[in-house]
Amino acid sequence: MFLEKFFNPQSVAIIGASVDEQKVGGMILKNILKSGYLGEIYPINPKYSKIKELACFSSIKKLPNSVDLVVIAIPAARVTEALRDCVGKTENVVVVSAGFSEVGSDGKKLEEELKVIAKEGKLNLLGPNCMGVMNVENKLNATFGAFFPVKGGVSLVTQSGAFVSALLDFSQKYKIGYSKLATIGNKAVLDEVDFLEYLSADKNTKVIGFYLESIVRGKEFIEKIKKVSKKKPVLIFKAGNGQRTNEAILSHTGAMAGESVVAKAAIESAGGLYFDRLESFLAALRFFASGKKVISPKILILTNAGGPGVVATDMIESDSILELAEVSPEKKEQLAIELPKAASLKNPIDLLGDALAERYQKVLNIFANDKASIVGIITRQAGTDLKQILKVFAKASKKKATVPIYLGGKVFRHTFSRLADVFEGLRAGWQYSQMKNRKEQIPVFEKLPNFQSIWETKIKNTLDANRKMLTFKDATELVSMIGLDFLESFSPVEFLALEKKSFPVVLKIDDDQFIHKEQSGGLVFGIVNQDKLEAEIKKIRAKFGDLKLTIQPQVEAGLEVIVGAKIDPIFGPVLMCGLGGIFTELIDEKNIFVFPIEQHLMMEKLSNSKLAKIMEKKGIALESLIEVLKKVANLVENMKGFSQLDINPIFFYPDKNPLAIDIKIILP
Amino acid sequence: MFLEKFFNPQSVAIIGASVDEQKVGGMILKNILKSGYLGEIYPINPKYSKIKELACFSSIKKLPNSVDLVVIAIPAARVTEALRDCVGKTENVVVVSAGFSEVGSDGKKLEEELKVIAKEGKLNLLGPNCMGVMNVENKLNATFGAFFPVKGGVSLVTQSGAFVSALLDFSQKYKIGYSKLATIGNKAVLDEVDFLEYLSADKNTKVIGFYLESIVRGKEFIEKIKKVSKKKPVLIFKAGNGQRTNEAILSHTGAMAGESVVAKAAIESAGGLYFDRLESFLAALRFFASGKKVISPKILILTNAGGPGVVATDMIESDSILELAEVSPEKKEQLAIELPKAASLKNPIDLLGDALAERYQKVLNIFANDKASIVGIITRQAGTDLKQILKVFAKASKKKATVPIYLGGKVFRHTFSRLADVFEGLRAGWQYSQMKNRKEQIPVFEKLPNFQSIWETKIKNTLDANRKMLTFKDATELVSMIGLDFLESFSPVEFLALEKKSFPVVLKIDDDQFIHKEQSGGLVFGIVNQDKLEAEIKKIRAKFGDLKLTIQPQVEAGLEVIVGAKIDPIFGPVLMCGLGGIFTELIDEKNIFVFPIEQHLMMEKLSNSKLAKIMEKKGIALESLIEVLKKVANLVENMKGFSQLDINPIFFYPDKNPLAIDIKIILP
């Protein structure tokens, strides 16, 4: 299987192996020896003939046989030569060395050379600028990190080596077990898609975590996630896309980050779990590592301390996903028999400060067949038999999540120590369980009849006119083909020739130099008669020259909505809708859909949106928005070669059809 | 000094002391003995003549002398008698026993008895339903908790005993040192205000933390915070006020929680730091415990790992308070000399994976006189001399915060292990430093001439008419006295008698049974002529009977704003403003001001509000809102005995005065 030899090599060569354990090559050799790897090990270094009782070769070419995996850990300038030497000797190479695209243009050139050598020599190349690979089952630690974890079900793919160090250090403390680890660094050849493929099929991997700074092959990644997430949870922590963050990413792994909101929409629509906070990612990883399943958004709290019970209740009450479970009257009766009189039988169930394991056990038994997840809060009070209580939780029914949280300093396996972390975990668990059970729908794509030739003519006309933006007329003609109503428009000549002119009208410049007409003064509202119109035309021409002008009747304002589409460089076409007008920024909600769009997912997402709430308040049916989006999605699928489409605004009314006011279609 | 003997008693008696260390009285005695307390100890229990070499008395009355502090740990039913016995023997009593107002009406009665005995017997009573007190300097552990912390500058007052346990357990791990601890439980007599007073004057207390489920004496608490926070940070973590949370609080400490948004506004305006997330509170407590000072919102990141640097940058970029520091060209030159070529000199400064303590030290030296706080990220890479690096940070300039974060499992003193926690701490530090430097303003209160007699007449008229809500006419008359424009209104008779009637008009019911007129059908818009008006009047009377009706001209809608005031049961009068109309819920912003209102604080808060952003977009000056709020605040100060005032909506325009459309003044 592809990549199998990265994790299960029969033999490993280390180019740059050294007796000096302060050197990267020395560390890697030490780690491989220390972890207990049972395959052949070949140190490669012209300076030595032997390292730690192992025969050392001056060059990989001098090896009598071929080797399953080669790790290169020498200065960047000498890597290309070493890589060339690998051709024919191996198919799998990890370049640990740094100093490539992350350091600027010289490094970038060097990295390009690596790619060429790898391609021509048929090498699966991991890195450069990475920390190596690990397979815990196989006891292979081919990294220069300080930790080798215990065995378990988590596999990790990360763009940052140091993250692996930090995570493993953290995991050691929380006793989280790992299966495979790959650090992908600059991703010159192998990337997240390749490893997702491998880990998907790996039976020891129960949950897959990614730390990514960039996503390269967006569409393939999404397609893979869609399949894998039906079998095991895929967690993706991605650094954001502020300007400075992107600069930092560029100098770290030489990658361009792409738009995080699009990545989030794409990953979530494929059933992956997207995280933009490190702490949430770690909490969810810990949760899934425990193998617990969440089968309801409801949470029942058991506590031996009132205060923390209050705080936990408060957190759930203000959560947008989790809910407090109700304790039924029957259960209350059962509880009343088992608990002391002073105990509180409502959720949070207060077992009182003197609760021992037995009391927790009794309550867990009562709720054993209940779907609600159970969070057991334990504080150390005098007499608390903590270890016994944790045993009770460890043995609790596996049918639904039953999570102990010990509020204090000590750390125990599969036990949380922060309320916030437990709820992050449960939230991710519930999200995953919903996604897993979601039925996939095949998106419908309708080929618009006669569209292609018209579209091609429009492109030609636009380019011939030395424009990138289609004229408003051209844009409306395309939009009319999907059955969207738009506000009629006239050139000054057309308008003045009309027999029946209705005022007031709006006058605007239709030129792609003036995409933001309003700010520049190229948009005049409320022109009430012909004299005023002629005066405004004169004024605008005096100011801006002889540009194309458009006149539209001024209509009753509806709810301003923005509908748009663009080609994302990573994920391809995306559709967007959001609130227009002055509230856009404050509501700050972009509903993004990555093609191919499944209609029920669009429905689901939109029904929970703020935009839907506003529409409801205005008495506008959400279906009218869905209809518009479906039409625009279809237009996008037909309109190959466009770069950006903006319908801004489109007015929605409670009692009439949506009306597109301004339409821009922009070519690349 | 008041309460001095709770923390520095020369002698302590324990009513309910026992040889059985599973019993609460036994635990407390054990803890007092174990912690190394040097004063006299008197066990009180009729069952024993001696406990652990100490003479045991059958009753407190049998003690030959008086005693500084008495701890009562016997079943609730016997506490009143024991408390009576204390009168004359001591002035300070801690009732640890539970079973009072938190368990319902019987317990509530018992608690009332305690209050009476305490008052008549001049007893300072702490509890009941609490865990006791600690003074780490004095080695007094008069609690039944499992932990006694190390000495330090944090003092804690909490309504939940278990929280102390959890916090001390947590603190032991992070090596946070404590000074005093008081658990206040049901707060029958002594409460948070008393302890804030004491801790304010206590020189060993450097930072004060509260966990509160309720605040009782709001105004006194706020006044105290105002003074104390000039000297030391006061951190308040308060559980929220969802319905279920309040139920849980009621059954935990028998308290009513009050509105959290008001508590937050009140505490913050006094210079306290308010937290509604446990994790944020703990992070801030740790931060202040380290004694670090934040003198700028800017943050400089040093890191030995690219990935975590990227994540930290991302977190700061999306933070609403913290900012990324810029590295000046001069500093970059200095860095270039000290750092390896591959290092990144922009913020985040990447010191590279092989950075040792020396390299961190060099960079810290370069920024020693810079105001920006420094966050040093350390991951364990092969060779990392972690302890040396932490020493470098510990010795760094105390002029500004320099915080190390070790991303991994191990925990070190004054070292964070989560990025989120560091930023919580720095945010709280910066907030505190701004508050501390804030100049206090004396709020201006203008007595309105002739107001009092008019106001009293209105109250009388309202009550005489068997109403709680003033008529619209009466309300507008009061509002006119503060110079606010309001929309004229007419009774049907008045309107029909007008010589010049302008249409369209709005017809509405003016009756306090119809506070929400719109939903009930008691509000009709767009009546275009007299016939229609008469028809609508008939219709409304047929439906609702012969109620008071009001007619108003329909005006051009401005930006809908809600301005209101009410009497909060805990904090007294509060003023509120927010966006009206359909966006209210989604924008979800209440700007709350607790009286007395300092104008510059109001300005500061409003300029950062979403409402201000919307006004700006609409071209409406924020000053016009401030003016309205000042007028309404003055009205509130004059209008003693009102319960609620709602101006909803008041229209704001870019080019004319704000216009109050509907005004409700409600009596208690």
PDB file of C-alpha atoms in Angstrom, chain A residues 458-593:
ATOM      1  CA  LYS A 458     -20.526  37.658 -23.491  1.00  0.00           C
ATOM      2  CA  ILE A 459     -16.949  36.770 -22.556  1.00  0.00           C
ATOM      3  CA  LYS A 460     -15.764  37.810 -25.988  1.00  0.00           C
ATOM      4  CA  ASN A 461     -17.697  41.106 -25.899  1.00  0.00           C
ATOM      5  CA  THR A 462     -16.355  41.926 -22.468  1.00  0.00           C
ATOM      6  CA  LEU A 463     -12.755  41.233 -23.364  1.00  0.00           C
ATOM      7  CA  ASP A 464     -13.134  43.055 -26.678  1.00  0.00           C
ATOM      8  CA  ALA A 465     -14.352  46.122 -24.787  1.00  0.00           C
ATOM      9  CA  ASN A 466     -11.218  45.855 -22.679  1.00  0.00           C
ATOM     10  CA  ARG A 467     -13.301  45.175 -19.584  1.00  0.00           C
ATOM     11  CA  LYS A 468     -13.192  42.476 -16.949  1.00  0.00           C
ATOM     12  CA  MET A 469     -16.693  43.100 -15.707  1.00  0.00           C
ATOM     13  CA  LEU A 470     -19.653  42.282 -17.908  1.00  0.00           C
ATOM     14  CA  THR A 471     -21.954  45.232 -18.603  1.00  0.00           C
ATOM     15  CA  PHE A 472     -25.036  45.328 -16.424  1.00  0.00           C
ATOM     16  CA  LYS A 473     -27.128  44.491 -19.486  1.00  0.00           C
ATOM     17  CA  ASP A 474     -25.064  41.427 -20.278  1.00  0.00           C
ATOM     18  CA  ALA A 475     -25.123  40.300 -16.657  1.00  0.00           C
ATOM     19  CA  THR A 476     -28.901  40.647 -16.412  1.00  0.00           C
ATOM     20  CA  GLU A 477     -29.348  38.687 -19.602  1.00  0.00           C
ATOM     21  CA  LEU A 478     -27.476  35.740 -18.077  1.00  0.00           C
ATOM     22  CA  VAL A 479     -29.334  36.043 -14.806  1.00  0.00           C
ATOM     23  CA  SER A 480     -32.666  36.067 -16.622  1.00  0.00           C
ATOM     24  CA  MET A 481     -31.795  32.644 -18.031  1.00  0.00           C
ATOM     25  CA  ILE A 482     -32.022  31.146 -14.532  1.00  0.00           C
ATOM     26  CA  GLY A 483     -35.367  32.825 -13.969  1.00  0.00           C
ATOM     27  CA  LEU A 484     -34.305  35.471 -11.494  1.00  0.00           C
ATOM     28  CA  ASP A 485     -36.210  38.770 -11.517  1.00  0.00           C
ATOM     29  CA  PHE A 486     -34.006  41.794 -11.834  1.00  0.00           C
ATOM     30  CA  LEU A 487     -34.624  45.467 -11.897  1.00  0.00           C
ATOM     31  CA  GLU A 488     -34.916  46.780 -15.461  1.00  0.00           C
ATOM     32  CA  SER A 489     -32.252  49.189 -16.632  1.00  0.00           C
ATOM     33  CA  PHE A 490     -31.849  51.666 -19.460  1.00  0.00           C
ATOM     34  CA  SER A 491     -29.086  53.584 -21.109  1.00  0.00           C
ATOM     35  CA  PRO A 492     -29.758  57.361 -21.055  1.00  0.00           C
ATOM     36  CA  VAL A 493     -30.750  57.213 -24.707  1.00  0.00           C
ATOM     37  CA  GLU A 494     -33.137  54.335 -24.130  1.00  0.00           C
ATOM     38  CA  PHE A 495     -34.664  55.959 -21.112  1.00  0.00           C
ATOM     39  CA  LEU A 496     -35.197  59.334 -22.718  1.00  0.00           C
ATOM     40  CA  ALA A 497     -36.852  57.602 -25.661  1.00  0.00           C
ATOM     41  CA  LEU A 498     -39.367  55.860 -23.417  1.00  0.00           C
ATOM     42  CA  GLU A 499     -42.929  56.919 -23.961  1.00  0.00           C
ATOM     43  CA  LYS A 500     -43.898  56.511 -20.315  1.00  0.00           C
ATOM     44  CA  LYS A 501     -41.068  57.378 -17.949  1.00  0.00           C
ATOM     45  CA  SER A 502     -41.621  56.655 -14.293  1.00  0.00           C
ATOM     46  CA  PHE A 503     -39.741  58.634 -11.645  1.00  0.00           C
ATOM     47  CA  PRO A 504     -37.901  58.643  -9.261  1.00  0.00           C
ATOM     48  CA  VAL A 505     -34.933  56.883 -10.855  1.00  0.00           C
ATOM     49  CA  VAL A 506     -31.384  55.948  -9.903  1.00  0.00           C
ATOM     50  CA  LEU A 507     -28.448  56.862 -12.126  1.00  0.00           C
ATOM     51  CA  LYS A 508     -25.212  54.887 -11.978  1.00  0.00           C
ATOM     52  CA  ILE A 509     -21.932  54.356 -13.741  1.00  0.00           C
ATOM     53  CA  ASP A 510     -21.576  50.943 -15.371  1.00  0.00           C
ATOM     54  CA  ASP A 511     -17.821  50.653 -15.662  1.00  0.00           C
ATOM     55  CA  ASP A 512     -15.438  48.286 -13.979  1.00  0.00           C
ATOM     56  CA  GLN A 513     -13.249  51.133 -12.818  1.00  0.00           C
ATOM     57  CA  PHE A 514     -16.118  51.983 -10.511  1.00  0.00           C
ATOM     58  CA  ILE A 515     -16.925  48.772  -8.744  1.00  0.00           C
ATOM     59  CA  HIS A 516     -17.689  50.668  -5.565  1.00  0.00           C
ATOM     60  CA  LYS A 517     -19.905  53.278  -7.121  1.00  0.00           C
ATOM     61  CA  GLU A 518     -21.423  54.645  -3.962  1.00  0.00           C
ATOM     62  CA  GLN A 519     -18.204  55.902  -2.404  1.00  0.00           C
ATOM     63  CA  SER A 520     -16.931  57.479  -5.605  1.00  0.00           C
ATOM     64  CA  GLY A 521     -20.052  59.495  -6.314  1.00  0.00           C
ATOM     65  CA  GLY A 522     -20.992  57.386  -9.307  1.00  0.00           C
ATOM     66  CA  LEU A 523     -24.406  56.544  -7.887  1.00  0.00           C
ATOM     67  CA  VAL A 524     -27.231  59.073  -7.605  1.00  0.00           C
ATOM     68  CA  PHE A 525     -30.513  58.230  -5.900  1.00  0.00           C
ATOM     69  CA  GLY A 526     -33.916  59.901  -5.974  1.00  0.00           C
ATOM     70  CA  ILE A 527     -33.934  61.734  -9.291  1.00  0.00           C
ATOM     71  CA  VAL A 528     -37.529  62.941  -9.496  1.00  0.00           C
ATOM     72  CA  ASN A 529     -37.988  64.268 -13.012  1.00  0.00           C
ATOM     73  CA  GLN A 530     -36.450  64.505 -16.470  1.00  0.00           C
ATOM     74  CA  ASP A 531     -34.777  67.888 -15.948  1.00  0.00           C
ATOM     75  CA  LYS A 532     -33.043  66.685 -12.818  1.00  0.00           C
ATOM     76  CA  LEU A 533     -31.980  63.505 -14.621  1.00  0.00           C
ATOM     77  CA  GLU A 534     -30.421  65.422 -17.492  1.00  0.00           C
ATOM     78  CA  ALA A 535     -28.623  67.679 -15.042  1.00  0.00           C
ATOM     79  CA  GLU A 536     -27.240  64.710 -13.110  1.00  0.00           C
ATOM     80  CA  ILE A 537     -26.072  63.034 -16.317  1.00  0.00           C
ATOM     81  CA  LYS A 538     -24.196  66.207 -17.236  1.00  0.00           C
ATOM     82  CA  LYS A 539     -22.680  66.449 -13.785  1.00  0.00           C
ATOM     83  CA  ILE A 540     -21.506  62.861 -13.717  1.00  0.00           C
ATOM     84  CA  ARG A 541     -20.011  63.153 -17.223  1.00  0.00           C
ATOM     85  CA  ALA A 542     -18.237  66.350 -16.274  1.00  0.00           C
ATOM     86  CA  LYS A 543     -16.696  64.582 -13.335  1.00  0.00           C
ATOM     87  CA  PHE A 544     -15.926  61.126 -14.714  1.00  0.00           C
ATOM     88  CA  GLY A 545     -15.863  61.572 -18.481  1.00  0.00           C
ATOM     89  CA  ASP A 546     -17.887  59.778 -21.110  1.00  0.00           C
ATOM     90  CA  LEU A 547     -18.565  56.501 -19.324  1.00  0.00           C
ATOM     91  CA  LYS A 548     -21.370  53.988 -19.781  1.00  0.00           C
ATOM     92  CA  LEU A 549     -24.333  55.016 -17.619  1.00  0.00           C
ATOM     93  CA  THR A 550     -27.356  53.062 -16.451  1.00  0.00           C
ATOM     94  CA  ILE A 551     -30.739  54.303 -15.291  1.00  0.00           C
ATOM     95  CA  GLN A 552     -33.018  52.207 -13.073  1.00  0.00           C
ATOM     96  CA  PRO A 553     -36.385  52.986 -11.532  1.00  0.00           C
ATOM     97  CA  GLN A 554     -36.137  53.453  -7.790  1.00  0.00           C
ATOM     98  CA  VAL A 555     -38.100  50.666  -6.134  1.00  0.00           C
ATOM     99  CA  GLU A 556     -39.427  50.009  -2.660  1.00  0.00           C
ATOM    100  CA  ALA A 557     -36.538  48.699  -0.590  1.00  0.00           C
ATOM    101  CA  GLY A 558     -36.879  45.119   0.563  1.00  0.00           C
ATOM    102  CA  LEU A 559     -34.576  43.193   2.897  1.00  0.00           C
ATOM    103  CA  GLU A 560     -31.121  43.707   1.440  1.00  0.00           C
ATOM    104  CA  VAL A 561     -29.349  40.404   0.867  1.00  0.00           C
ATOM    105  CA  ILE A 562     -26.021  39.731  -0.817  1.00  0.00           C
ATOM    106  CA  VAL A 563     -25.661  36.625  -2.949  1.00  0.00           C
ATOM    107  CA  GLY A 564     -22.308  35.919  -4.488  1.00  0.00           C
ATOM    108  CA  ALA A 565     -20.044  33.276  -5.930  1.00  0.00           C
ATOM    109  CA  LYS A 566     -16.356  33.063  -6.631  1.00  0.00           C
ATOM    110  CA  ILE A 567     -13.634  30.642  -7.509  1.00  0.00           C
ATOM    111  CA  ASP A 568     -11.605  29.798  -4.427  1.00  0.00           C
ATOM    112  CA  PRO A 569      -8.034  28.897  -5.421  1.00  0.00           C
ATOM    113  CA  ILE A 570      -8.041  25.880  -3.083  1.00  0.00           C
ATOM    114  CA  PHE A 571     -11.594  24.577  -3.070  1.00  0.00           C
ATOM    115  CA  GLY A 572     -12.976  25.754  -6.430  1.00  0.00           C
ATOM    116  CA  PRO A 573     -16.343  27.474  -6.817  1.00  0.00           C
ATOM    117  CA  VAL A 574     -18.111  28.633  -3.660  1.00  0.00           C
ATOM    118  CA  LEU A 575     -21.498  30.232  -3.174  1.00  0.00           C
ATOM    119  CA  MET A 576     -22.079  32.834  -0.479  1.00  0.00           C
ATOM    120  CA  CYS A 577     -25.042  34.652   0.950  1.00  0.00           C
ATOM    121  CA  GLY A 578     -25.403  37.131   3.753  1.00  0.00           C
ATOM    122  CA  LEU A 579     -27.220  40.170   4.964  1.00  0.00           C
ATOM    123  CA  GLY A 580     -26.616  43.380   2.976  1.00  0.00           C
ATOM    124  CA  GLY A 581     -26.804  46.989   4.063  1.00  0.00           C
ATOM    125  CA  ILE A 582     -25.465  48.637   7.157  1.00  0.00           C
ATOM    126  CA  PHE A 583     -25.841  45.603   9.426  1.00  0.00           C
ATOM    127  CA  THR A 584     -23.604  43.329   7.345  1.00  0.00           C
ATOM    128  CA  GLU A 585     -20.497  43.961   9.370  1.00  0.00           C
ATOM    129  CA  LEU A 586     -22.133  43.713  12.755  1.00  0.00           C
ATOM    130  CA  ILE A 587     -24.093  40.576  12.015  1.00  0.00           C
ATOM    131  CA  ASP A 588     -20.858  39.285  10.459  1.00  0.00           C
ATOM    132  CA  GLU A 589     -22.250  36.118   8.996  1.00  0.00           C
ATOM    133  CA  LYS A 590     -21.185  34.659   5.700  1.00  0.00           C
ATOM    134  CA  ASN A 591     -23.046  31.526   4.751  1.00  0.00           C
ATOM    135  CA  ILE A 592     -20.631  29.695   2.506  1.00  0.00           C
ATOM    136  CA  PHE A 593     -21.341  26.629   0.406  1.00  0.00           C
TER     137      PHE A 593
END
